[in-house]
Amino acid sequence: MGSGVVVLTEDEIRELVDLDLELVDAIEDGFRVLALGDVATPPPMMFTLDADNEVDVKAVWVPSWGDLSLKVATGFFGNPAKGLPSGNSILLLLDATTGQTRAVLVEGGYLTALRAGAAGAIAARSLAPRRVASAGIVGTGELARVHARALLLAVAPESMTVFGRHRERADAMIEELRGYTDIPLVRAESIQEVIQASDVVVTCTSAREILVHAQWVHPGMHISAVGADAPGKQELDPEILRRADRVVCDLRSQALAQGECQYVTDASRSDDASWLTELGDVVAGKAPGRLRDEELTVCDLTGVGMQDAAIARYVLAKVLGTSDSATTQQGGSRVVT
């Protein structure tokens, strides 16, 4: 590769960055830049290999940053049974003016999970009620674990409830979370239990049918729906979005095509998406977040290329900020030439 290219493996990236408020702020800055415009975000390219496997390609051009990012991610949802993670991805950061490669991040899904968790934290900071007595997580995969940690950072819940289809995975997730908090952590017996007991809920599954029913939700709660990121995926009853006082998403066009919002097909809303607010507009002060404690709010998070550009930029800054000189490591995983 050309001069100045940084190549990092997942292990090296894990040593450099973790989910913390500094990272959340970096991703929030990305959403703010997105809201201010002058950013090209082409529709993601997605294709399904078979019933259990998919590929997702996201890109974004950020002239004000001088960055162009491209990410290829795969979801092979039978992998956990083989002892492998379900997600895997590689993230490229290019120079926006020359197209030359600046960084190759073989992140294996780690950065994808972190930037998703950061978006969940940003949504919760803007939309959660002032007091969060209990937070709830539906799902037990890596993404669910990161979102649980994100809620600990963003809203400091007094307790947390976790539901997973497999009890042993829920118990393992709870044990992992004990390393980050001393609040009570409870395994729920049902999704309904999580929804009815929680002030803030994050749903993180690969479901293609309704998991959360409208009759379970209550005024004053916030739901971040993360699982629906492709046509056909669904976790929430569409009636929840219709009843919500405020529906926010990461990118309107994407949410309407592949998020929970794809199922809100009311004639009154089909030609007017003003009912749907973008998260970037909220953090940029162009639109309100939560206004009253009794509001029901929803955030539809599908994952956008701007998050990838922001976290790649963040990682590269970490490398350049801690490296006194350029190095080349033959046969190694980091190469800075």
mmCIF file of C-alpha atoms in Angstrom:
data_model
loop_
_atom_site.group_PDB
_atom_site.id
_atom_site.type_symbol
_atom_site.label_atom_id
_atom_site.label_comp_id
_atom_site.label_asym_id
_atom_site.label_seq_id
_atom_site.Cartn_x
_atom_site.Cartn_y
_atom_site.Cartn_z
ATOM 1 C CA MET A 1 0.000 0.000 0.000
ATOM 2 C CA GLY A 2 1.014 3.646 -0.338
ATOM 3 C CA SER A 3 2.910 5.753 2.133
ATOM 4 C CA GLY A 4 1.229 6.512 5.441
ATOM 5 C CA VAL A 5 -1.180 3.590 5.514
ATOM 6 C CA VAL A 6 -2.144 2.269 8.956
ATOM 7 C CA VAL A 7 -3.191 -1.390 9.158
ATOM 8 C CA LEU A 8 -4.624 -2.714 12.417
ATOM 9 C CA THR A 9 -6.036 -6.080 13.450
ATOM 10 C CA GLU A 10 -8.954 -6.501 15.812
ATOM 11 C CA ASP A 11 -6.619 -7.340 18.720
ATOM 12 C CA GLU A 12 -4.646 -4.141 18.187
ATOM 13 C CA ILE A 13 -7.814 -2.083 17.883
ATOM 14 C CA ARG A 14 -9.113 -3.556 21.143
ATOM 15 C CA GLU A 15 -5.938 -2.375 22.859
ATOM 16 C CA LEU A 16 -6.451 1.149 21.530
ATOM 17 C CA VAL A 17 -10.147 1.871 22.068
ATOM 18 C CA ASP A 18 -13.088 0.845 24.201
ATOM 19 C CA LEU A 19 -16.554 2.173 24.869
ATOM 20 C CA ASP A 20 -16.225 5.341 26.946
ATOM 21 C CA LEU A 21 -17.583 8.882 26.963
ATOM 22 C CA GLU A 22 -14.745 10.133 24.771
ATOM 23 C CA LEU A 23 -15.764 7.688 22.057
ATOM 24 C CA VAL A 24 -19.456 8.519 22.501
ATOM 25 C CA ASP A 25 -18.643 12.199 22.023
ATOM 26 C CA ALA A 26 -16.664 11.396 18.851
ATOM 27 C CA ILE A 27 -19.627 9.540 17.359
ATOM 28 C CA GLU A 28 -21.980 12.314 18.454
ATOM 29 C CA ASP A 29 -19.783 14.784 16.560
ATOM 30 C CA GLY A 30 -20.274 12.597 13.489
ATOM 31 C CA PHE A 31 -24.049 12.845 13.832
ATOM 32 C CA ARG A 32 -23.730 16.617 14.267
ATOM 33 C CA VAL A 33 -21.706 16.924 11.053
ATOM 34 C CA LEU A 34 -24.264 14.731 9.283
ATOM 35 C CA ALA A 35 -27.051 17.085 10.370
ATOM 36 C CA LEU A 36 -25.170 20.126 9.110
ATOM 37 C CA GLY A 37 -25.028 18.671 5.589
ATOM 38 C CA ASP A 38 -22.278 18.509 2.973
ATOM 39 C CA VAL A 39 -22.013 14.757 3.535
ATOM 40 C CA ALA A 40 -22.676 12.089 0.906
ATOM 41 C CA THR A 41 -24.314 8.945 2.268
ATOM 42 C CA PRO A 42 -25.225 6.557 -0.557
ATOM 43 C CA PRO A 43 -27.792 3.862 0.239
ATOM 44 C CA PRO A 44 -26.170 0.795 1.800
ATOM 45 C CA MET A 45 -25.744 -2.245 -0.401
ATOM 46 C CA MET A 46 -27.152 -5.354 1.213
ATOM 47 C CA PHE A 47 -27.647 -8.839 -0.038
ATOM 48 C CA THR A 48 -28.686 -12.084 1.573
ATOM 49 C CA LEU A 49 -26.624 -15.188 0.921
ATOM 50 C CA ASP A 50 -29.210 -17.535 2.367
ATOM 51 C CA ALA A 51 -31.673 -17.635 5.247
ATOM 52 C CA ASP A 52 -28.966 -17.137 7.903
ATOM 53 C CA ASN A 53 -26.214 -15.123 6.207
ATOM 54 C CA GLU A 54 -25.971 -11.558 4.892
ATOM 55 C CA VAL A 55 -23.497 -8.954 3.642
ATOM 56 C CA ASP A 56 -23.768 -5.210 4.215
ATOM 57 C CA VAL A 57 -21.684 -2.453 2.574
ATOM 58 C CA LYS A 58 -21.815 1.145 3.881
ATOM 59 C CA ALA A 59 -19.955 4.222 2.671
ATOM 60 C CA VAL A 60 -19.811 7.937 3.454
ATOM 61 C CA TRP A 61 -17.930 10.946 2.059
ATOM 62 C CA VAL A 62 -17.182 13.748 4.550
ATOM 63 C CA PRO A 63 -15.449 16.614 2.723
ATOM 64 C CA SER A 64 -15.172 18.804 5.840
ATOM 65 C CA TRP A 65 -13.157 16.049 7.509
ATOM 66 C CA GLY A 66 -11.275 15.090 4.349
ATOM 67 C CA ASP A 67 -12.437 11.512 4.874
ATOM 68 C CA LEU A 68 -14.058 8.835 2.765
ATOM 69 C CA SER A 69 -14.947 5.567 4.538
ATOM 70 C CA LEU A 70 -16.106 2.202 3.279
ATOM 71 C CA LYS A 71 -17.097 -0.798 5.372
ATOM 72 C CA VAL A 72 -17.949 -4.365 4.415
ATOM 73 C CA ALA A 73 -19.726 -6.296 7.161
ATOM 74 C CA THR A 74 -21.099 -9.813 7.270
ATOM 75 C CA GLY A 75 -23.703 -11.407 9.492
ATOM 76 C CA PHE A 76 -23.546 -15.189 9.722
ATOM 77 C CA PHE A 77 -26.040 -15.869 12.468
ATOM 78 C CA GLY A 78 -25.295 -19.559 12.809
ATOM 79 C CA ASN A 79 -21.710 -18.801 13.824
ATOM 80 C CA PRO A 80 -22.218 -18.791 17.624
ATOM 81 C CA ALA A 81 -23.027 -22.506 17.441
ATOM 82 C CA LYS A 82 -19.579 -22.927 15.852
ATOM 83 C CA GLY A 83 -17.867 -20.861 18.518
ATOM 84 C CA LEU A 84 -17.508 -17.870 16.173
ATOM 85 C CA PRO A 85 -18.998 -14.358 16.374
ATOM 86 C CA SER A 86 -21.984 -13.717 14.137
ATOM 87 C CA GLY A 87 -20.581 -10.400 12.904
ATOM 88 C CA ASN A 88 -17.369 -9.668 11.017
ATOM 89 C CA SER A 89 -16.221 -6.584 9.120
ATOM 90 C CA ILE A 90 -13.371 -4.552 7.651
ATOM 91 C CA LEU A 91 -13.321 -0.758 7.625
ATOM 92 C CA LEU A 92 -11.348 1.409 5.206
ATOM 93 C CA LEU A 93 -10.577 5.103 5.682
ATOM 94 C CA LEU A 94 -9.537 6.950 2.525
ATOM 95 C CA ASP A 95 -8.422 10.491 1.747
ATOM 96 C CA ALA A 96 -11.504 12.337 0.442
ATOM 97 C CA THR A 97 -9.504 14.467 -1.970
ATOM 98 C CA THR A 98 -7.152 11.874 -3.474
ATOM 99 C CA GLY A 99 -8.842 8.536 -2.779
ATOM 100 C CA GLN A 100 -5.618 7.221 -1.280
ATOM 101 C CA THR A 101 -5.891 4.705 1.558
ATOM 102 C CA ARG A 102 -5.207 6.100 5.024
ATOM 103 C CA ALA A 103 -6.203 3.159 7.230
ATOM 104 C CA VAL A 104 -7.264 -0.468 6.933
ATOM 105 C CA LEU A 105 -9.033 -1.588 10.098
ATOM 106 C CA VAL A 106 -9.613 -5.356 10.218
ATOM 107 C CA GLU A 107 -12.002 -4.837 13.099
ATOM 108 C CA GLY A 108 -13.969 -8.058 13.017
ATOM 109 C CA GLY A 109 -17.165 -6.287 14.073
ATOM 110 C CA TYR A 110 -15.640 -4.795 17.229
ATOM 111 C CA LEU A 111 -15.732 -1.178 16.029
ATOM 112 C CA THR A 112 -19.140 -1.759 14.478
ATOM 113 C CA ALA A 113 -20.462 -2.807 17.881
ATOM 114 C CA LEU A 114 -18.765 0.120 19.647
ATOM 115 C CA ARG A 115 -20.125 2.747 17.281
ATOM 116 C CA ALA A 116 -23.586 1.164 17.545
ATOM 117 C CA GLY A 117 -23.398 1.275 21.328
ATOM 118 C CA ALA A 118 -22.255 4.890 21.157
ATOM 119 C CA ALA A 119 -25.305 5.757 19.033
ATOM 120 C CA GLY A 120 -27.478 4.081 21.647
ATOM 121 C CA ALA A 121 -25.833 6.187 24.343
ATOM 122 C CA ILE A 122 -26.430 9.370 22.326
ATOM 123 C CA ALA A 123 -30.079 8.446 21.815
ATOM 124 C CA ALA A 124 -30.525 7.710 25.506
ATOM 125 C CA ARG A 125 -28.874 10.978 26.539
ATOM 126 C CA SER A 126 -31.353 12.870 24.361
ATOM 127 C CA LEU A 127 -34.513 10.827 24.822
ATOM 128 C CA ALA A 128 -34.461 8.926 28.133
ATOM 129 C CA PRO A 129 -36.389 10.255 31.143
ATOM 130 C CA ARG A 130 -34.370 12.157 33.728
ATOM 131 C CA ARG A 131 -34.511 9.293 36.203
ATOM 132 C CA VAL A 132 -33.972 5.761 34.954
ATOM 133 C CA ALA A 133 -34.959 3.393 37.730
ATOM 134 C CA SER A 134 -34.523 0.381 35.473
ATOM 135 C CA ALA A 135 -33.018 -0.199 32.039
ATOM 136 C CA GLY A 136 -33.827 -3.256 29.947
ATOM 137 C CA ILE A 137 -31.972 -5.155 27.240
ATOM 138 C CA VAL A 138 -33.610 -7.624 24.860
ATOM 139 C CA GLY A 139 -30.908 -9.835 23.362
ATOM 140 C CA THR A 140 -27.647 -11.325 24.612
ATOM 141 C CA GLY A 141 -25.210 -11.065 21.700
ATOM 142 C CA GLU A 142 -22.189 -8.788 21.481
ATOM 143 C CA LEU A 143 -24.317 -5.879 20.326
ATOM 144 C CA ALA A 144 -26.666 -6.279 23.292
ATOM 145 C CA ARG A 145 -23.714 -6.309 25.694
ATOM 146 C CA VAL A 146 -22.262 -3.152 24.215
ATOM 147 C CA HIS A 147 -25.639 -1.395 24.360
ATOM 148 C CA ALA A 148 -26.023 -2.411 27.990
ATOM 149 C CA ARG A 149 -22.662 -0.807 28.771
ATOM 150 C CA ALA A 150 -23.697 2.240 26.763
ATOM 151 C CA LEU A 151 -26.784 2.702 28.943
ATOM 152 C CA LEU A 152 -24.612 2.481 32.052
ATOM 153 C CA LEU A 153 -22.559 5.364 30.671
ATOM 154 C CA ALA A 154 -25.426 7.455 29.341
ATOM 155 C CA VAL A 155 -28.232 7.296 31.893
ATOM 156 C CA ALA A 156 -26.817 5.613 35.030
ATOM 157 C CA PRO A 157 -29.774 3.261 35.601
ATOM 158 C CA GLU A 158 -30.458 2.112 39.137
ATOM 159 C CA SER A 159 -30.993 -1.478 37.945
ATOM 160 C CA MET A 160 -30.963 -3.456 34.712
ATOM 161 C CA THR A 161 -33.041 -6.346 33.379
ATOM 162 C CA VAL A 162 -31.853 -8.687 30.619
ATOM 163 C CA PHE A 163 -33.822 -11.129 28.484
ATOM 164 C CA GLY A 164 -32.425 -13.746 26.158
ATOM 165 C CA ARG A 165 -33.951 -16.822 24.591
ATOM 166 C CA HIS A 166 -31.220 -18.933 26.180
ATOM 167 C CA ARG A 167 -30.928 -18.593 29.930
ATOM 168 C CA GLU A 168 -27.258 -19.505 30.009
ATOM 169 C CA ARG A 169 -26.393 -16.689 27.595
ATOM 170 C CA ALA A 170 -28.402 -14.181 29.619
ATOM 171 C CA ASP A 171 -26.646 -15.333 32.780
ATOM 172 C CA ALA A 172 -23.252 -15.054 31.072
ATOM 173 C CA MET A 173 -24.086 -11.529 29.915
ATOM 174 C CA ILE A 174 -25.085 -10.535 33.423
ATOM 175 C CA GLU A 175 -21.823 -11.889 34.830
ATOM 176 C CA GLU A 176 -19.890 -9.899 32.235
ATOM 177 C CA LEU A 177 -21.795 -6.717 33.095
ATOM 178 C CA ARG A 178 -20.948 -7.152 36.787
ATOM 179 C CA GLY A 179 -17.439 -6.129 35.793
ATOM 180 C CA TYR A 180 -18.780 -2.691 34.807
ATOM 181 C CA THR A 181 -21.375 -1.927 37.473
ATOM 182 C CA ASP A 182 -22.575 -2.814 40.960
ATOM 183 C CA ILE A 183 -26.266 -2.070 40.307
ATOM 184 C CA PRO A 184 -28.751 -4.979 40.550
ATOM 185 C CA LEU A 185 -28.785 -7.076 37.359
ATOM 186 C CA VAL A 186 -31.755 -9.389 36.800
ATOM 187 C CA ARG A 187 -32.516 -12.040 34.189
ATOM 188 C CA ALA A 188 -36.118 -11.637 32.994
ATOM 189 C CA GLU A 189 -38.345 -14.545 32.122
ATOM 190 C CA SER A 190 -39.994 -12.760 29.207
ATOM 191 C CA ILE A 191 -39.698 -9.751 26.927
ATOM 192 C CA GLN A 192 -42.940 -8.441 28.382
ATOM 193 C CA GLU A 193 -41.330 -8.396 31.813
ATOM 194 C CA VAL A 194 -38.441 -6.303 30.490
ATOM 195 C CA ILE A 195 -40.699 -3.771 28.746
ATOM 196 C CA GLN A 196 -43.103 -3.298 31.622
ATOM 197 C CA ALA A 197 -40.345 -2.973 34.226
ATOM 198 C CA SER A 198 -38.067 -0.560 32.370
ATOM 199 C CA ASP A 199 -37.813 3.176 31.784
ATOM 200 C CA VAL A 200 -35.345 2.655 28.926
ATOM 201 C CA VAL A 201 -35.170 -0.437 26.699
ATOM 202 C CA VAL A 202 -32.817 -1.434 23.905
ATOM 203 C CA THR A 203 -33.835 -4.286 21.580
ATOM 204 C CA CYS A 204 -30.868 -6.030 19.940
ATOM 205 C CA THR A 205 -32.015 -9.132 18.074
ATOM 206 C CA SER A 206 -32.114 -10.405 14.498
ATOM 207 C CA ALA A 207 -35.889 -10.947 14.665
ATOM 208 C CA ARG A 208 -38.159 -10.836 11.636
ATOM 209 C CA GLU A 209 -41.376 -10.643 13.584
ATOM 210 C CA ILE A 210 -42.872 -8.505 16.343
ATOM 211 C CA LEU A 211 -41.219 -9.089 19.723
ATOM 212 C CA VAL A 212 -42.431 -5.999 21.588
ATOM 213 C CA HIS A 213 -46.193 -5.459 21.604
ATOM 214 C CA ALA A 214 -47.859 -2.077 21.909
ATOM 215 C CA GLN A 215 -49.936 -3.027 24.945
ATOM 216 C CA TRP A 216 -46.747 -3.530 26.973
ATOM 217 C CA VAL A 217 -45.257 -0.057 26.606
ATOM 218 C CA HIS A 218 -46.030 2.772 29.000
ATOM 219 C CA PRO A 219 -45.819 6.571 29.043
ATOM 220 C CA GLY A 220 -42.461 7.977 30.114
ATOM 221 C CA MET A 221 -40.367 5.208 28.631
ATOM 222 C CA HIS A 222 -37.821 5.279 25.824
ATOM 223 C CA ILE A 223 -37.111 2.423 23.386
ATOM 224 C CA SER A 224 -34.077 2.209 21.116
ATOM 225 C CA ALA A 225 -34.681 -0.433 18.443
ATOM 226 C CA VAL A 226 -31.416 -1.735 17.016
ATOM 227 C CA GLY A 227 -32.164 -5.092 15.419
ATOM 228 C CA ALA A 228 -34.072 -4.007 12.300
ATOM 229 C CA ASP A 229 -31.332 -2.947 9.892
ATOM 230 C CA ALA A 230 -32.551 -4.593 6.686
ATOM 231 C CA PRO A 231 -35.850 -5.071 4.839
ATOM 232 C CA GLY A 232 -37.891 -7.765 6.527
ATOM 233 C CA LYS A 233 -36.329 -7.399 9.978
ATOM 234 C CA GLN A 234 -38.639 -6.269 12.771
ATOM 235 C CA GLU A 235 -38.788 -6.140 16.577
ATOM 236 C CA LEU A 236 -41.473 -3.554 17.414
ATOM 237 C CA ASP A 237 -45.217 -3.481 16.883
ATOM 238 C CA PRO A 238 -45.714 -0.559 14.420
ATOM 239 C CA GLU A 239 -48.442 0.733 16.706
ATOM 240 C CA ILE A 240 -45.685 1.715 19.173
ATOM 241 C CA LEU A 241 -44.229 4.119 16.627
ATOM 242 C CA ARG A 242 -47.678 5.498 15.824
ATOM 243 C CA ARG A 243 -48.387 6.132 19.502
ATOM 244 C CA ALA A 244 -44.982 7.577 20.327
ATOM 245 C CA ASP A 245 -44.747 11.283 21.135
ATOM 246 C CA ARG A 246 -41.445 11.409 19.280
ATOM 247 C CA VAL A 247 -39.808 9.017 16.814
ATOM 248 C CA VAL A 248 -36.118 9.594 16.094
ATOM 249 C CA CYS A 249 -33.832 7.719 13.706
ATOM 250 C CA ASP A 250 -30.196 7.821 12.664
ATOM 251 C CA LEU A 251 -30.965 8.475 8.978
ATOM 252 C CA ARG A 252 -34.510 9.038 7.722
ATOM 253 C CA SER A 253 -34.146 7.479 4.279
ATOM 254 C CA GLN A 254 -32.506 4.398 5.744
ATOM 255 C CA ALA A 255 -34.973 3.947 8.594
ATOM 256 C CA LEU A 256 -37.919 4.138 6.207
ATOM 257 C CA ALA A 257 -36.348 1.549 3.922
ATOM 258 C CA GLN A 258 -34.952 -0.956 6.393
ATOM 259 C CA GLY A 259 -35.635 0.021 9.994
ATOM 260 C CA GLU A 260 -38.711 -0.311 12.171
ATOM 261 C CA CYS A 261 -40.118 2.680 10.291
ATOM 262 C CA GLN A 262 -40.565 0.546 7.167
ATOM 263 C CA TYR A 263 -43.700 -0.868 8.804
ATOM 264 C CA VAL A 264 -45.354 2.495 9.471
ATOM 265 C CA THR A 265 -47.340 2.628 6.255
ATOM 266 C CA ASP A 266 -50.201 4.917 7.258
ATOM 267 C CA ALA A 267 -51.464 6.962 4.332
ATOM 268 C CA SER A 268 -51.083 10.148 6.394
ATOM 269 C CA ARG A 269 -47.389 9.453 6.842
ATOM 270 C CA SER A 270 -46.399 7.811 3.576
ATOM 271 C CA ASP A 271 -45.922 11.122 1.756
ATOM 272 C CA ASP A 272 -44.626 13.153 4.694
ATOM 273 C CA ALA A 273 -41.725 12.019 6.871
ATOM 274 C CA SER A 274 -41.873 15.071 9.129
ATOM 275 C CA TRP A 275 -43.069 12.769 11.915
ATOM 276 C CA LEU A 276 -39.574 11.244 11.878
ATOM 277 C CA THR A 277 -36.670 13.217 13.361
ATOM 278 C CA GLU A 278 -32.994 12.468 12.712
ATOM 279 C CA LEU A 279 -30.695 12.005 15.706
ATOM 280 C CA GLY A 280 -28.152 14.389 14.194
ATOM 281 C CA ASP A 281 -30.758 17.168 14.210
ATOM 282 C CA VAL A 282 -31.356 16.522 17.905
ATOM 283 C CA VAL A 283 -27.687 16.685 18.917
ATOM 284 C CA ALA A 284 -27.148 19.714 16.645
ATOM 285 C CA GLY A 285 -29.987 21.544 18.392
ATOM 286 C CA LYS A 286 -32.129 21.671 15.252
ATOM 287 C CA ALA A 287 -34.865 19.455 16.731
ATOM 288 C CA PRO A 288 -35.967 18.621 20.275
ATOM 289 C CA GLY A 289 -35.273 15.461 22.182
ATOM 290 C CA ARG A 290 -37.473 14.510 25.131
ATOM 291 C CA LEU A 291 -39.610 17.441 26.277
ATOM 292 C CA ARG A 292 -41.665 15.895 29.079
ATOM 293 C CA ASP A 293 -41.152 13.019 31.502
ATOM 294 C CA GLU A 294 -44.415 11.386 30.481
ATOM 295 C CA GLU A 295 -43.564 11.156 26.768
ATOM 296 C CA LEU A 296 -43.127 7.849 24.968
ATOM 297 C CA THR A 297 -40.079 8.066 22.689
ATOM 298 C CA VAL A 298 -38.566 5.666 20.163
ATOM 299 C CA CYS A 299 -35.231 5.736 18.340
ATOM 300 C CA ASP A 300 -34.846 3.567 15.230
ATOM 301 C CA LEU A 301 -31.122 2.838 14.840
ATOM 302 C CA THR A 302 -30.103 1.106 11.612
ATOM 303 C CA GLY A 303 -26.400 2.019 11.636
ATOM 304 C CA VAL A 304 -25.067 4.643 9.228
ATOM 305 C CA GLY A 305 -21.818 5.145 7.371
ATOM 306 C CA MET A 306 -21.139 8.386 9.257
ATOM 307 C CA GLN A 307 -20.644 6.358 12.426
ATOM 308 C CA ASP A 308 -18.012 4.272 10.638
ATOM 309 C CA ALA A 309 -16.187 7.358 9.402
ATOM 310 C CA ALA A 310 -16.276 8.883 12.883
ATOM 311 C CA ILE A 311 -14.905 5.821 14.631
ATOM 312 C CA ALA A 312 -12.254 5.177 11.957
ATOM 313 C CA ARG A 313 -11.126 8.793 12.331
ATOM 314 C CA TYR A 314 -11.092 8.330 16.116
ATOM 315 C CA VAL A 315 -8.954 5.176 15.885
ATOM 316 C CA LEU A 316 -6.528 6.788 13.465
ATOM 317 C CA ALA A 317 -6.123 9.771 15.791
ATOM 318 C CA LYS A 318 -5.349 7.355 18.631
ATOM 319 C CA VAL A 319 -2.647 5.685 16.545
ATOM 320 C CA LEU A 320 -1.077 8.905 15.353
ATOM 321 C CA GLY A 321 -1.316 10.435 18.793
ATOM 322 C CA THR A 322 0.551 7.559 20.445
ATOM 323 C CA SER A 323 3.108 6.795 17.730
ATOM 324 C CA ASP A 324 6.262 8.900 17.872
ATOM 325 C CA SER A 325 7.562 7.602 14.578
ATOM 326 C CA ALA A 326 6.440 5.519 11.620
ATOM 327 C CA THR A 327 7.098 1.807 11.877
ATOM 328 C CA THR A 328 6.888 -1.230 9.678
ATOM 329 C CA GLN A 329 6.378 -4.627 11.261
ATOM 330 C CA GLN A 330 7.083 -7.476 8.862
ATOM 331 C CA GLY A 331 4.590 -10.272 9.239
ATOM 332 C CA GLY A 332 2.796 -8.273 11.909
ATOM 333 C CA SER A 333 -0.614 -6.771 11.947
ATOM 334 C CA ARG A 334 0.144 -3.080 12.292
ATOM 335 C CA VAL A 335 1.901 -1.364 9.419
ATOM 336 C CA VAL A 336 2.548 2.355 9.352
ATOM 337 C CA THR A 337 4.890 3.185 6.489
#
